[in-house]
mmCIF file of N, CA and C in Angstrom:
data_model
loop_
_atom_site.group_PDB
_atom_site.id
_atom_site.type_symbol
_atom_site.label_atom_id
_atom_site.label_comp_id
_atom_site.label_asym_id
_atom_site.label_seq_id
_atom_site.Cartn_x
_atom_site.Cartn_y
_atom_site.Cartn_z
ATOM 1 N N UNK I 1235 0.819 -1.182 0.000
ATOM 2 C CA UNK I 1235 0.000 0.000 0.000
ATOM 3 C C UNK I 1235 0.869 1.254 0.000
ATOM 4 N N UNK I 1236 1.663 1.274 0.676
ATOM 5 C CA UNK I 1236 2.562 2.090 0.571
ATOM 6 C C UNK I 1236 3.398 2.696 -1.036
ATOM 7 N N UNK I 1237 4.222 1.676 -1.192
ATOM 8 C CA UNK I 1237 4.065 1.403 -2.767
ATOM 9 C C UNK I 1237 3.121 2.407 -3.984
ATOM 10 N N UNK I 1238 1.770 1.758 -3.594
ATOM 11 C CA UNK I 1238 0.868 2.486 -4.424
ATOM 12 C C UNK I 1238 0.699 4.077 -3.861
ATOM 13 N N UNK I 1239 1.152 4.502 -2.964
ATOM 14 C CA UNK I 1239 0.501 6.031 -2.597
ATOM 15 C C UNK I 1239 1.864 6.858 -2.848
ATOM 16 N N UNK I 1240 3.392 5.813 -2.889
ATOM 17 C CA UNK I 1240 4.300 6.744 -3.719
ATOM 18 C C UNK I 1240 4.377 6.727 -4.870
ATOM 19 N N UNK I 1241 3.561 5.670 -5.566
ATOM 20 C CA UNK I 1241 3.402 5.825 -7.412
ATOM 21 C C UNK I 1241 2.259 6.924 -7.482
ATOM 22 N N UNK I 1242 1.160 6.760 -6.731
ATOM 23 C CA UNK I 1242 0.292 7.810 -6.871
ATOM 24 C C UNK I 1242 0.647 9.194 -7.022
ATOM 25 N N UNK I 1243 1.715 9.953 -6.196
ATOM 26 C CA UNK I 1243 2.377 11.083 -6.077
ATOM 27 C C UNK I 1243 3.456 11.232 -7.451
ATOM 28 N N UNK I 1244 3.750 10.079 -7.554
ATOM 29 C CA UNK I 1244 4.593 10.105 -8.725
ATOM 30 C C UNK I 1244 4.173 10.294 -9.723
ATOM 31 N N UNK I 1245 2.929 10.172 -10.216
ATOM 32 C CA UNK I 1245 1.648 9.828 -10.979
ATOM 33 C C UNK I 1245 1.384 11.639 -10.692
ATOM 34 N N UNK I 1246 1.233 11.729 -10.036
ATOM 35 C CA UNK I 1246 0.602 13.250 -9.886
ATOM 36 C C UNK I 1246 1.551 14.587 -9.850
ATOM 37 N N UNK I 1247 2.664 14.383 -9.943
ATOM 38 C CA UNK I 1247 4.023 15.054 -10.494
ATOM 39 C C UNK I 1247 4.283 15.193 -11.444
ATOM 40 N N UNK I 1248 3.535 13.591 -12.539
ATOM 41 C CA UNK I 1248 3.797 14.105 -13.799
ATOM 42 C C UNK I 1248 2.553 14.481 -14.749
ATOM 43 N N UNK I 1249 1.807 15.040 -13.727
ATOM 44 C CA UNK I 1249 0.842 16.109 -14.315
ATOM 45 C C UNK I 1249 1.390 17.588 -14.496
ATOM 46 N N UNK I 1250 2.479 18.130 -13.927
ATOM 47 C CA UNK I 1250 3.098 19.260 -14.704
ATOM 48 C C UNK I 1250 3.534 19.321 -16.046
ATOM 49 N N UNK I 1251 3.816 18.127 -16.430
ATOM 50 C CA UNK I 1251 4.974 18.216 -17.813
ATOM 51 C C UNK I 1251 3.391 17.950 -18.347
ATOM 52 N N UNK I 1252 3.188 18.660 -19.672
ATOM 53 C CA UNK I 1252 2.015 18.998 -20.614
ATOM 54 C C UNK I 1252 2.332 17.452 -21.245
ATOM 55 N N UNK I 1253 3.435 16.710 -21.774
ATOM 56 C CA UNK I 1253 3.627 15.625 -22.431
ATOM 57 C C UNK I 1253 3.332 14.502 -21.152
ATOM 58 N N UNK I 1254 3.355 14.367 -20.017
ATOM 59 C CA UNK I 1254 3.295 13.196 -19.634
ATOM 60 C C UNK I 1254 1.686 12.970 -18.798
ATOM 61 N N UNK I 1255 0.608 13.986 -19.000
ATOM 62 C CA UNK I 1255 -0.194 14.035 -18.318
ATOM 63 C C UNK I 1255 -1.200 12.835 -18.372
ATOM 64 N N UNK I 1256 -0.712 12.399 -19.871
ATOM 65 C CA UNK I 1256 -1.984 10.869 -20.061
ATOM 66 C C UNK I 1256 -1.309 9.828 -19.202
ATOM 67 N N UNK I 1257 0.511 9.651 -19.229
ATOM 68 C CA UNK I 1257 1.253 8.872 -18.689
ATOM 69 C C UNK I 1257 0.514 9.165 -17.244
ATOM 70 N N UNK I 1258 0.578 10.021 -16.610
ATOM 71 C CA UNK I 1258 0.648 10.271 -14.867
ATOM 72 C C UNK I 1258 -0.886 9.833 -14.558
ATOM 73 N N UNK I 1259 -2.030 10.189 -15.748
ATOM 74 C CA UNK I 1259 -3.114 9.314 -14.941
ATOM 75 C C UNK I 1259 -3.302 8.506 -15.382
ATOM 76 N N UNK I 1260 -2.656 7.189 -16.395
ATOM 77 C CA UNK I 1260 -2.796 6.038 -15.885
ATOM 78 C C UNK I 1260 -1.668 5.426 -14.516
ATOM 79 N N UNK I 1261 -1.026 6.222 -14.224
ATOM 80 C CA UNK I 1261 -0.199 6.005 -13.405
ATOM 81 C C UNK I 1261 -0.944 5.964 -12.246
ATOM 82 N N UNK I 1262 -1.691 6.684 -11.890
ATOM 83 C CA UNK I 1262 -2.538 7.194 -10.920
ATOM 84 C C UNK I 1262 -3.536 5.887 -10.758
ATOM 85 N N UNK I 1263 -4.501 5.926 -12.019
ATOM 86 C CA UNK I 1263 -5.236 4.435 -12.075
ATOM 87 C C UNK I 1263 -4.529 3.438 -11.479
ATOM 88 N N UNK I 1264 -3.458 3.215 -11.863
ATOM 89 C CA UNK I 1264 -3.306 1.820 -11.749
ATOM 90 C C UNK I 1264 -2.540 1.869 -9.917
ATOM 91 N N UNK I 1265 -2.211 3.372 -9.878
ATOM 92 C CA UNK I 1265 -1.323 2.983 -8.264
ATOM 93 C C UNK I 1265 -2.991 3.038 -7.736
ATOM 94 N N UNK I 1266 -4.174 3.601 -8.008
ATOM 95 C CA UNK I 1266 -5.031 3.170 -6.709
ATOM 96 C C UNK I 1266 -5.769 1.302 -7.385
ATOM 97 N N UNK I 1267 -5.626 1.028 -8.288
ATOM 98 C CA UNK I 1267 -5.751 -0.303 -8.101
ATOM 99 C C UNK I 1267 -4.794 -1.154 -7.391
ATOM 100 N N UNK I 1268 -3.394 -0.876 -7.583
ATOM 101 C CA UNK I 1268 -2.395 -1.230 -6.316
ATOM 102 C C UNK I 1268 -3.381 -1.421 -5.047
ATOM 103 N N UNK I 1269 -3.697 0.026 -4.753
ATOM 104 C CA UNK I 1269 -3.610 0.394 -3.415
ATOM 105 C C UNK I 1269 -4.910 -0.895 -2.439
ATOM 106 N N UNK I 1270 -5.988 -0.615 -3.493
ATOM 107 C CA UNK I 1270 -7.176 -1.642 -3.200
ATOM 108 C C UNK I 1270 -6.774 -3.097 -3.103
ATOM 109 N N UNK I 1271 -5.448 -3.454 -3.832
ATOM 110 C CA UNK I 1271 -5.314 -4.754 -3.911
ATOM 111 C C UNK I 1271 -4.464 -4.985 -2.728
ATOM 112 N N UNK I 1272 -3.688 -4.267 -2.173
ATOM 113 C CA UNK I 1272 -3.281 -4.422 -0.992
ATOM 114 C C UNK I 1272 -4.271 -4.036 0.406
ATOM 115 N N UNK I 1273 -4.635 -3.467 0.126
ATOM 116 C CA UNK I 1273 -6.168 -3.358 1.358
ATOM 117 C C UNK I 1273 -6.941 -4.719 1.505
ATOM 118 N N UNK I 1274 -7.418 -5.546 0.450
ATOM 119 C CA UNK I 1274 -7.479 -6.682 0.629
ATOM 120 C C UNK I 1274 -6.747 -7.691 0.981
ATOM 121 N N UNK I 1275 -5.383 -7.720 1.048
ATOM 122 C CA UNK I 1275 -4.083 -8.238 1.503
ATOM 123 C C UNK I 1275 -4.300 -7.879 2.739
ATOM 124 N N UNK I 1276 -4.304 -6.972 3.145
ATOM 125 C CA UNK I 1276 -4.341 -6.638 4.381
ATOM 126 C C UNK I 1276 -5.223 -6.634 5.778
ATOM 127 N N UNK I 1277 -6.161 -7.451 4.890
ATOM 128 C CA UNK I 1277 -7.775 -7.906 5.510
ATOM 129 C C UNK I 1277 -7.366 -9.534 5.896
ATOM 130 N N UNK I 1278 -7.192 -10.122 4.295
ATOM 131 C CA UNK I 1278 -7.291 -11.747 4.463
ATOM 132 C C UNK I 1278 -6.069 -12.090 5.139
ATOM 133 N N UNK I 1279 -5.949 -13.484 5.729
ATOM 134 C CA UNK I 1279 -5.124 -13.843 6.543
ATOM 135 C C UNK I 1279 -4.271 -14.563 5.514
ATOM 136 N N UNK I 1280 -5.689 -15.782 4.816
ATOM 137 C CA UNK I 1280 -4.846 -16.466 3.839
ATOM 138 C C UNK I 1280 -6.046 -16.647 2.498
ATOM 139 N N UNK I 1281 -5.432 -16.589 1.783
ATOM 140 C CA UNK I 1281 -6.358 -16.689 0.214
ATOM 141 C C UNK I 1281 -7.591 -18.259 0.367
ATOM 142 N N UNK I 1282 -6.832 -19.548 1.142
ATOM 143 C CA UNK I 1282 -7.338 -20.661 1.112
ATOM 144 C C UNK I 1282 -8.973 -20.069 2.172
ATOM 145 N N UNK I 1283 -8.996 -19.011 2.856
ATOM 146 C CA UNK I 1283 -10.410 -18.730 3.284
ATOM 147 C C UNK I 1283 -10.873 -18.222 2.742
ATOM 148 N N UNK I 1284 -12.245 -18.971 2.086
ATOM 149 C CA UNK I 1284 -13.466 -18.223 1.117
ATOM 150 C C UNK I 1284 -14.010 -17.265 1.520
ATOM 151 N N UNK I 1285 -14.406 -17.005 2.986
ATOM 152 C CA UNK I 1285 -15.304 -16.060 3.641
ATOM 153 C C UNK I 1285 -14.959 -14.971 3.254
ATOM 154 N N UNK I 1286 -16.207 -14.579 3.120
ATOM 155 C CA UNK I 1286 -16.101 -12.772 2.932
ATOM 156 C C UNK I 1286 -17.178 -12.398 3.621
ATOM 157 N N UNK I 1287 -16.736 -11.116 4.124
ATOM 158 C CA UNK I 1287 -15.370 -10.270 4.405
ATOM 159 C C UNK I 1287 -15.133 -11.448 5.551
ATOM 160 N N UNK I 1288 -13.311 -11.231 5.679
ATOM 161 C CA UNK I 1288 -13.156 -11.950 6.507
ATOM 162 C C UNK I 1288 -13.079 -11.757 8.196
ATOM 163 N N UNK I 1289 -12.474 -12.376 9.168
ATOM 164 C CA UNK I 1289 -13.379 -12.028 10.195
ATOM 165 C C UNK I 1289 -12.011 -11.563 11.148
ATOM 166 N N UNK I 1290 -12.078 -10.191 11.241
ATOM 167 C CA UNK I 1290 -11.247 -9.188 11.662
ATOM 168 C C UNK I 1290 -11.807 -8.785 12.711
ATOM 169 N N UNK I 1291 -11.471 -9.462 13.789
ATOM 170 C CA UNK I 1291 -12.512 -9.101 14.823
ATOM 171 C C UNK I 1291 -11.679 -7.824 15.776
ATOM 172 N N UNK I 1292 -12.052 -6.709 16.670
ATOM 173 C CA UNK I 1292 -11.770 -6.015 17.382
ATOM 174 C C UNK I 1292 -11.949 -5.987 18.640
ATOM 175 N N UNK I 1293 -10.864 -5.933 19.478
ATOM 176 C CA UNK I 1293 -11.114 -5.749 20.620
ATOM 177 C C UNK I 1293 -11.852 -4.332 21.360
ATOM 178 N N UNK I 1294 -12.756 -4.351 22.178
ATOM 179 C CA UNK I 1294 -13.472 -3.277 22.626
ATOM 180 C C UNK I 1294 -12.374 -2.069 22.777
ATOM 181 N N UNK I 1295 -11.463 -2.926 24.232
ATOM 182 C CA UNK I 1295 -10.614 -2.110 24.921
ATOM 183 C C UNK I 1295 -9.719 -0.986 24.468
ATOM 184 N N UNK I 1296 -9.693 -1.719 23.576
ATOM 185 C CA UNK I 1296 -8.284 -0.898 22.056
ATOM 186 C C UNK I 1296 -8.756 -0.097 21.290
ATOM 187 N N UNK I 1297 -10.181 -0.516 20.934
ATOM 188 C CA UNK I 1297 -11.096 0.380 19.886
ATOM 189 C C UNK I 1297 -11.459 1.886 20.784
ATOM 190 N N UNK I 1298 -11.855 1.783 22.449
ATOM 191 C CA UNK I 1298 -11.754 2.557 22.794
ATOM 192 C C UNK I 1298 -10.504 3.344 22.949
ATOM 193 N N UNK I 1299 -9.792 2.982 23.499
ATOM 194 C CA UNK I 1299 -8.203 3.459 23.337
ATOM 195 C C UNK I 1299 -8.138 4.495 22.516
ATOM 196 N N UNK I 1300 -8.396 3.777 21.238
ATOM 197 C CA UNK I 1300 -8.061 4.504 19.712
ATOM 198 C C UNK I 1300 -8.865 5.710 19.769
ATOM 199 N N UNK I 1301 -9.936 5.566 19.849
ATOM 200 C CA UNK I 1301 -10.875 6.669 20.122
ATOM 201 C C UNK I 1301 -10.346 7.626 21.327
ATOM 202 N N UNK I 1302 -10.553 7.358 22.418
ATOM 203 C CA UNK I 1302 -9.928 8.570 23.003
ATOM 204 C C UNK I 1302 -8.494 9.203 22.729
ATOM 205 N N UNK I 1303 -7.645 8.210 22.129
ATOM 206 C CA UNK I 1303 -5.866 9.221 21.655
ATOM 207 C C UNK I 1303 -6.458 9.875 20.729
ATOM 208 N N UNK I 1304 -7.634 9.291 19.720
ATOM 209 C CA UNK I 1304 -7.880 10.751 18.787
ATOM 210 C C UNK I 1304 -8.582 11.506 19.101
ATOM 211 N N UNK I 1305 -9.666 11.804 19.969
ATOM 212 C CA UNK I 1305 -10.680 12.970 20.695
ATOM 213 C C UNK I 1305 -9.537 13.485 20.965
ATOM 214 N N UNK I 1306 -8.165 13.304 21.985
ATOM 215 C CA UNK I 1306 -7.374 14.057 22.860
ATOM 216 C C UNK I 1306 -6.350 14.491 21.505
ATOM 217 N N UNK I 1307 -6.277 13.979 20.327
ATOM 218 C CA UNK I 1307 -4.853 14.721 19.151
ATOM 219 C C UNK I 1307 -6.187 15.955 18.788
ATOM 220 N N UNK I 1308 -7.414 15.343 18.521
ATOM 221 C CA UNK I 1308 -8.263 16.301 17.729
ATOM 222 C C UNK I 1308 -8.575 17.971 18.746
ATOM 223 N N UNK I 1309 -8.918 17.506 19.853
ATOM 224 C CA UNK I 1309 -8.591 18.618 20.734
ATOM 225 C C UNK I 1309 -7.237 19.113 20.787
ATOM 226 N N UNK I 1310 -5.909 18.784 21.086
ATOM 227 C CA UNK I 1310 -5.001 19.959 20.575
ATOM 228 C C UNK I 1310 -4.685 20.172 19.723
ATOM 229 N N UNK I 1311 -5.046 19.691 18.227
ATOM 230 C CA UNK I 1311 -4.706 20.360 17.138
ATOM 231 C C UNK I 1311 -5.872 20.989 16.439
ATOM 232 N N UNK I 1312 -6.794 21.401 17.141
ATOM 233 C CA UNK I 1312 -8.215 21.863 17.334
ATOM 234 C C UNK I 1312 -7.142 23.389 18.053
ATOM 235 N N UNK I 1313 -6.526 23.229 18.892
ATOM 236 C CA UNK I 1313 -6.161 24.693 19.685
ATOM 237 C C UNK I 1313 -5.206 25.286 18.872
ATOM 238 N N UNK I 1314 -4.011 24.020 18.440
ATOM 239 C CA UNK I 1314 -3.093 24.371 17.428
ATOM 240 C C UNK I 1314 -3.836 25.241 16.109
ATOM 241 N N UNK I 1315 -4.755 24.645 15.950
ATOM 242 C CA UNK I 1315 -5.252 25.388 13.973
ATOM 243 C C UNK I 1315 -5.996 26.929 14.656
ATOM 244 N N UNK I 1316 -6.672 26.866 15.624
ATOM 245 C CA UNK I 1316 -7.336 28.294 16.474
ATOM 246 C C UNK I 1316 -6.333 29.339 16.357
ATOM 247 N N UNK I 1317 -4.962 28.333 17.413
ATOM 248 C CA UNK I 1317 -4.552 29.764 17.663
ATOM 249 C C UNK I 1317 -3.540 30.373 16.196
ATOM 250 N N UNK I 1318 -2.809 29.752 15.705
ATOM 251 C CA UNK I 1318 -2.250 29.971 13.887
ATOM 252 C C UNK I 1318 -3.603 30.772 13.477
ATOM 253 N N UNK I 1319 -4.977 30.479 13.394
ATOM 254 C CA UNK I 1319 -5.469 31.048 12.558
ATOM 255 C C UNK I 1319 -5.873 32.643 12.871
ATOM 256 N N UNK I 1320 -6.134 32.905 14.178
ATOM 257 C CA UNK I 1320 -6.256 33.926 14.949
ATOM 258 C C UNK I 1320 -4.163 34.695 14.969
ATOM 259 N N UNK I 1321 -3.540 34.455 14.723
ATOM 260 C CA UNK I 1321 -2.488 34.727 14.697
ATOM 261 C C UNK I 1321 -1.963 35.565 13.373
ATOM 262 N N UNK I 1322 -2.653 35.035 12.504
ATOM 263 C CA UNK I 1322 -2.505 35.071 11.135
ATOM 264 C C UNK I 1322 -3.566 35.728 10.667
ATOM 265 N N UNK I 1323 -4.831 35.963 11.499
ATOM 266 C CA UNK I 1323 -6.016 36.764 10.957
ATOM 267 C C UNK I 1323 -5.238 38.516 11.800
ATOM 268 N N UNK I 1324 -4.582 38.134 12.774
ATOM 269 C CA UNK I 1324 -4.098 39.442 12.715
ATOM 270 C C UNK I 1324 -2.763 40.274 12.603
ATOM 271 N N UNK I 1325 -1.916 39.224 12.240
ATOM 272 C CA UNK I 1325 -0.747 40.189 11.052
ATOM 273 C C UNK I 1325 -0.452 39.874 9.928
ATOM 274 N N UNK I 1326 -1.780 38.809 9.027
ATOM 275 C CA UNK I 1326 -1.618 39.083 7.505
ATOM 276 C C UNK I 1326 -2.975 40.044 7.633
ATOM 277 N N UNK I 1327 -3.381 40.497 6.207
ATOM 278 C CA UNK I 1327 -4.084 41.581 5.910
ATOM 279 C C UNK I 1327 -5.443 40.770 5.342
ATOM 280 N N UNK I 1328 -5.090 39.636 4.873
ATOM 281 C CA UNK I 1328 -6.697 39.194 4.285
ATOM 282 C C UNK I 1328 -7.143 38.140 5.720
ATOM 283 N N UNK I 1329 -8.321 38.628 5.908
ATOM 284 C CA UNK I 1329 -8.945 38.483 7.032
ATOM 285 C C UNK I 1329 -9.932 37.143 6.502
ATOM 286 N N UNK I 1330 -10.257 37.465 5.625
ATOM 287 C CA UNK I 1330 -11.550 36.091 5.268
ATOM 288 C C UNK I 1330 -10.529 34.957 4.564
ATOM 289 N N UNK I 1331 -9.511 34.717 4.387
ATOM 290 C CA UNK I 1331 -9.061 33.534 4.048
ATOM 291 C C UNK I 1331 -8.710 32.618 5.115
ATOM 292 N N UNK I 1332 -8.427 33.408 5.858
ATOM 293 C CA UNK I 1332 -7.733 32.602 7.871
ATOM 294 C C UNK I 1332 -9.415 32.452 8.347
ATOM 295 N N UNK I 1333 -10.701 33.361 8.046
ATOM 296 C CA UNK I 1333 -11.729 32.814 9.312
ATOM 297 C C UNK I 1333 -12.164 31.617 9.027
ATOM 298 N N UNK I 1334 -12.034 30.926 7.231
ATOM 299 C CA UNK I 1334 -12.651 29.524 7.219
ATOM 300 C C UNK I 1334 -11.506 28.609 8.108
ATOM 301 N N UNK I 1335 -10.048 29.086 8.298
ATOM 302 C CA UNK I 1335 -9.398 27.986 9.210
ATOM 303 C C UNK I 1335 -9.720 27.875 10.493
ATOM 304 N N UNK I 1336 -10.038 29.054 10.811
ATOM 305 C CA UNK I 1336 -10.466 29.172 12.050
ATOM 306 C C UNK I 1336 -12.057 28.586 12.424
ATOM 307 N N UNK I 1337 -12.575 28.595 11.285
ATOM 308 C CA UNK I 1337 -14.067 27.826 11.694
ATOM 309 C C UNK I 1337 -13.941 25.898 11.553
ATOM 310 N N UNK I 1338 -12.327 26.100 10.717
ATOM 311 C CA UNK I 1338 -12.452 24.396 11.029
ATOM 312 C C UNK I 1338 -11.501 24.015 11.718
ATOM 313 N N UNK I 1339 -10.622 25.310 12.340
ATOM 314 C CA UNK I 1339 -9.908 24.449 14.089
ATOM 315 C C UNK I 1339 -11.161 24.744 15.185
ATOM 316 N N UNK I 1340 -12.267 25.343 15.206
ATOM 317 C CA UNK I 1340 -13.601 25.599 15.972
ATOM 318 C C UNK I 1340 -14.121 24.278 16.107
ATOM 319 N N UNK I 1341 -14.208 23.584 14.621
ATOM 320 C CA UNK I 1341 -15.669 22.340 14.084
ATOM 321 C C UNK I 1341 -14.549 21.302 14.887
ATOM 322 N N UNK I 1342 -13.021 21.511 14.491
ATOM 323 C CA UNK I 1342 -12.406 20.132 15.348
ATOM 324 C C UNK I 1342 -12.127 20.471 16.716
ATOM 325 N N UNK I 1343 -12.290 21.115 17.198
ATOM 326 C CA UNK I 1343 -12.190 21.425 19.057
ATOM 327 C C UNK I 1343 -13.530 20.542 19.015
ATOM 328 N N UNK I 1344 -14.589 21.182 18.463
ATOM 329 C CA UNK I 1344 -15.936 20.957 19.235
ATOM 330 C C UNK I 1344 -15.865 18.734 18.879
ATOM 331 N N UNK I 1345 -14.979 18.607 18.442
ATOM 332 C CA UNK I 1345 -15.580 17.560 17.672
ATOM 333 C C UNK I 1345 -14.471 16.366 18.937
ATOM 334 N N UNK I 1346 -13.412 17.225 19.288
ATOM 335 C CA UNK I 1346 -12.974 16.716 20.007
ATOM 336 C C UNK I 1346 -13.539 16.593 21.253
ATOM 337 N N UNK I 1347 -13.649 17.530 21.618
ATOM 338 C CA UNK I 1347 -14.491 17.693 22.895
ATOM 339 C C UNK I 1347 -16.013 16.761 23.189
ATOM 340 N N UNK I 1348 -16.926 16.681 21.904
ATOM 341 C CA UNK I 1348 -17.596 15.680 22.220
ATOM 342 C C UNK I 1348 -17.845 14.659 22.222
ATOM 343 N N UNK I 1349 -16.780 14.072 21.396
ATOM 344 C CA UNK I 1349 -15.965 12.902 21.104
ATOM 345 C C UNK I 1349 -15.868 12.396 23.099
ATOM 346 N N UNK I 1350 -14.819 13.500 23.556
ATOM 347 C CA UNK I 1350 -14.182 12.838 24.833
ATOM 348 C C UNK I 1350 -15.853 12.937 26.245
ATOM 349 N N UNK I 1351 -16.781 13.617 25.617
ATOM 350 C CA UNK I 1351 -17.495 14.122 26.451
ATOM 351 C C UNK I 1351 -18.662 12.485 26.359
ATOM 352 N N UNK I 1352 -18.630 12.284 25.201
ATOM 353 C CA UNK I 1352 -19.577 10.791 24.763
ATOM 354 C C UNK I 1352 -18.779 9.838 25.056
ATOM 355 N N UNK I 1353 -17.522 9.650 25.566
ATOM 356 C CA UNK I 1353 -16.605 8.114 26.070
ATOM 357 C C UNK I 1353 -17.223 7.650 27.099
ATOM 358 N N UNK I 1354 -17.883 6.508 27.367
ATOM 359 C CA UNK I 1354 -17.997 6.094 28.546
ATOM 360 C C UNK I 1354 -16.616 5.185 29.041
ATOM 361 N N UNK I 1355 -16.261 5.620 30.155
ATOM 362 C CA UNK I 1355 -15.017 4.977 30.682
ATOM 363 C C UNK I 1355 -15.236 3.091 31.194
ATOM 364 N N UNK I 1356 -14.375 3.050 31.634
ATOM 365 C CA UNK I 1356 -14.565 1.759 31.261
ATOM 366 C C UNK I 1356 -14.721 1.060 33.287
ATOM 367 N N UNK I 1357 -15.814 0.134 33.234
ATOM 368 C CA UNK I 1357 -15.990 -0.403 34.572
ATOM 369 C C UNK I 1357 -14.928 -0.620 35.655
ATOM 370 N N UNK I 1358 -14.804 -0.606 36.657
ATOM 371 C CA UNK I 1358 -13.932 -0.745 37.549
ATOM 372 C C UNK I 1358 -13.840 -2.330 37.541
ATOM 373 N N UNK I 1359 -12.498 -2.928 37.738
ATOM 374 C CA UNK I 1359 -11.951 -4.283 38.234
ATOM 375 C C UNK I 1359 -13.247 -4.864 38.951
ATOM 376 N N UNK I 1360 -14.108 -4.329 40.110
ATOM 377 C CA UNK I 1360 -14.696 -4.837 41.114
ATOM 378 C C UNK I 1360 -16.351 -4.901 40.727
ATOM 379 N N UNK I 1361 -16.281 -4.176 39.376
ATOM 380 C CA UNK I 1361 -17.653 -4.007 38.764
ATOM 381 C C UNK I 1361 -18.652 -5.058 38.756
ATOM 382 N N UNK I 1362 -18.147 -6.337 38.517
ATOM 383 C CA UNK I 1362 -18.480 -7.299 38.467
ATOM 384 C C UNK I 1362 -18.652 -8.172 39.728
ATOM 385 N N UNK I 1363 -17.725 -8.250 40.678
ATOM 386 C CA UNK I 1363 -17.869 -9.054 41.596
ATOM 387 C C UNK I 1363 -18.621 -8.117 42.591
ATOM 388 N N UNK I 1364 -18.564 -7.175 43.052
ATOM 389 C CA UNK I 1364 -19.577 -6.046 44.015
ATOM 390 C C UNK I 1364 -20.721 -6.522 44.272
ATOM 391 N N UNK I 1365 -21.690 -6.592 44.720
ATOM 392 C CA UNK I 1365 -22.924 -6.524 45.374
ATOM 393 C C UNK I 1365 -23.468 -5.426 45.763
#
């Protein structure tokens, strides 16, 4: 997969040169057929299982995990894009090109924030055995 997303770029570089632009999008085609064919690689375990889709199961614990490290990246780079954009709305001169950044480090604060505000944490050790 990897592979395919540096042919893709490569593919899309040679959309400058006026002569290679038919070259760069089949280049492009074929790195995102790469890319799909390794996404399925990356699903099946082994080709000899027919099942589809195959059975990629997730653990709760981790899935939450995952979810809260990104509520908590999306909240500071929610403050990070705020404060750059407020920074930049007041010592460059065009004012309306920085407020749409600033309305989408706003949409990802808020998104972080209710992200971490909807986690339910997870039961105590004793949850179970208690009375």
């Amino acid at each position: 997969m990897i592979a395919a997303v540096g042919l893709a770029i490569f593919g899309g570089t040679l959309f400058q040169f006026g002569w290679a632009g038919i070259v760069g999008a089949f280049v492009i085609v074929s790195a995102s057929i790469l890319f799909a064919i390794g996404s399925v690689w990356t699903l099946r375990k082994t080709w000899a299982d027919r099942t589809w889709p195959p059975d990629v199961s997730v653990d709760a614990a981790k899935a939450m995990r995952r979810l809260r490290v990104f509520s908590v990246v999306s909240c500071c780079s929610g403050v990070i894009i705020i404060g750059g954009a407020i920074a930049l709305m007041v010592l460059d001169e065009s004012f309306w090109r920085y407020a749409l950044t600033l309305f989408i480090g706003v949409l990802t604060l808020s998104n972080g924030i209710l992200l971490l505000r909807g986690l339910t944490h997870p039961p105590k050790d004793d949850f179970w055995t208690s009375k």
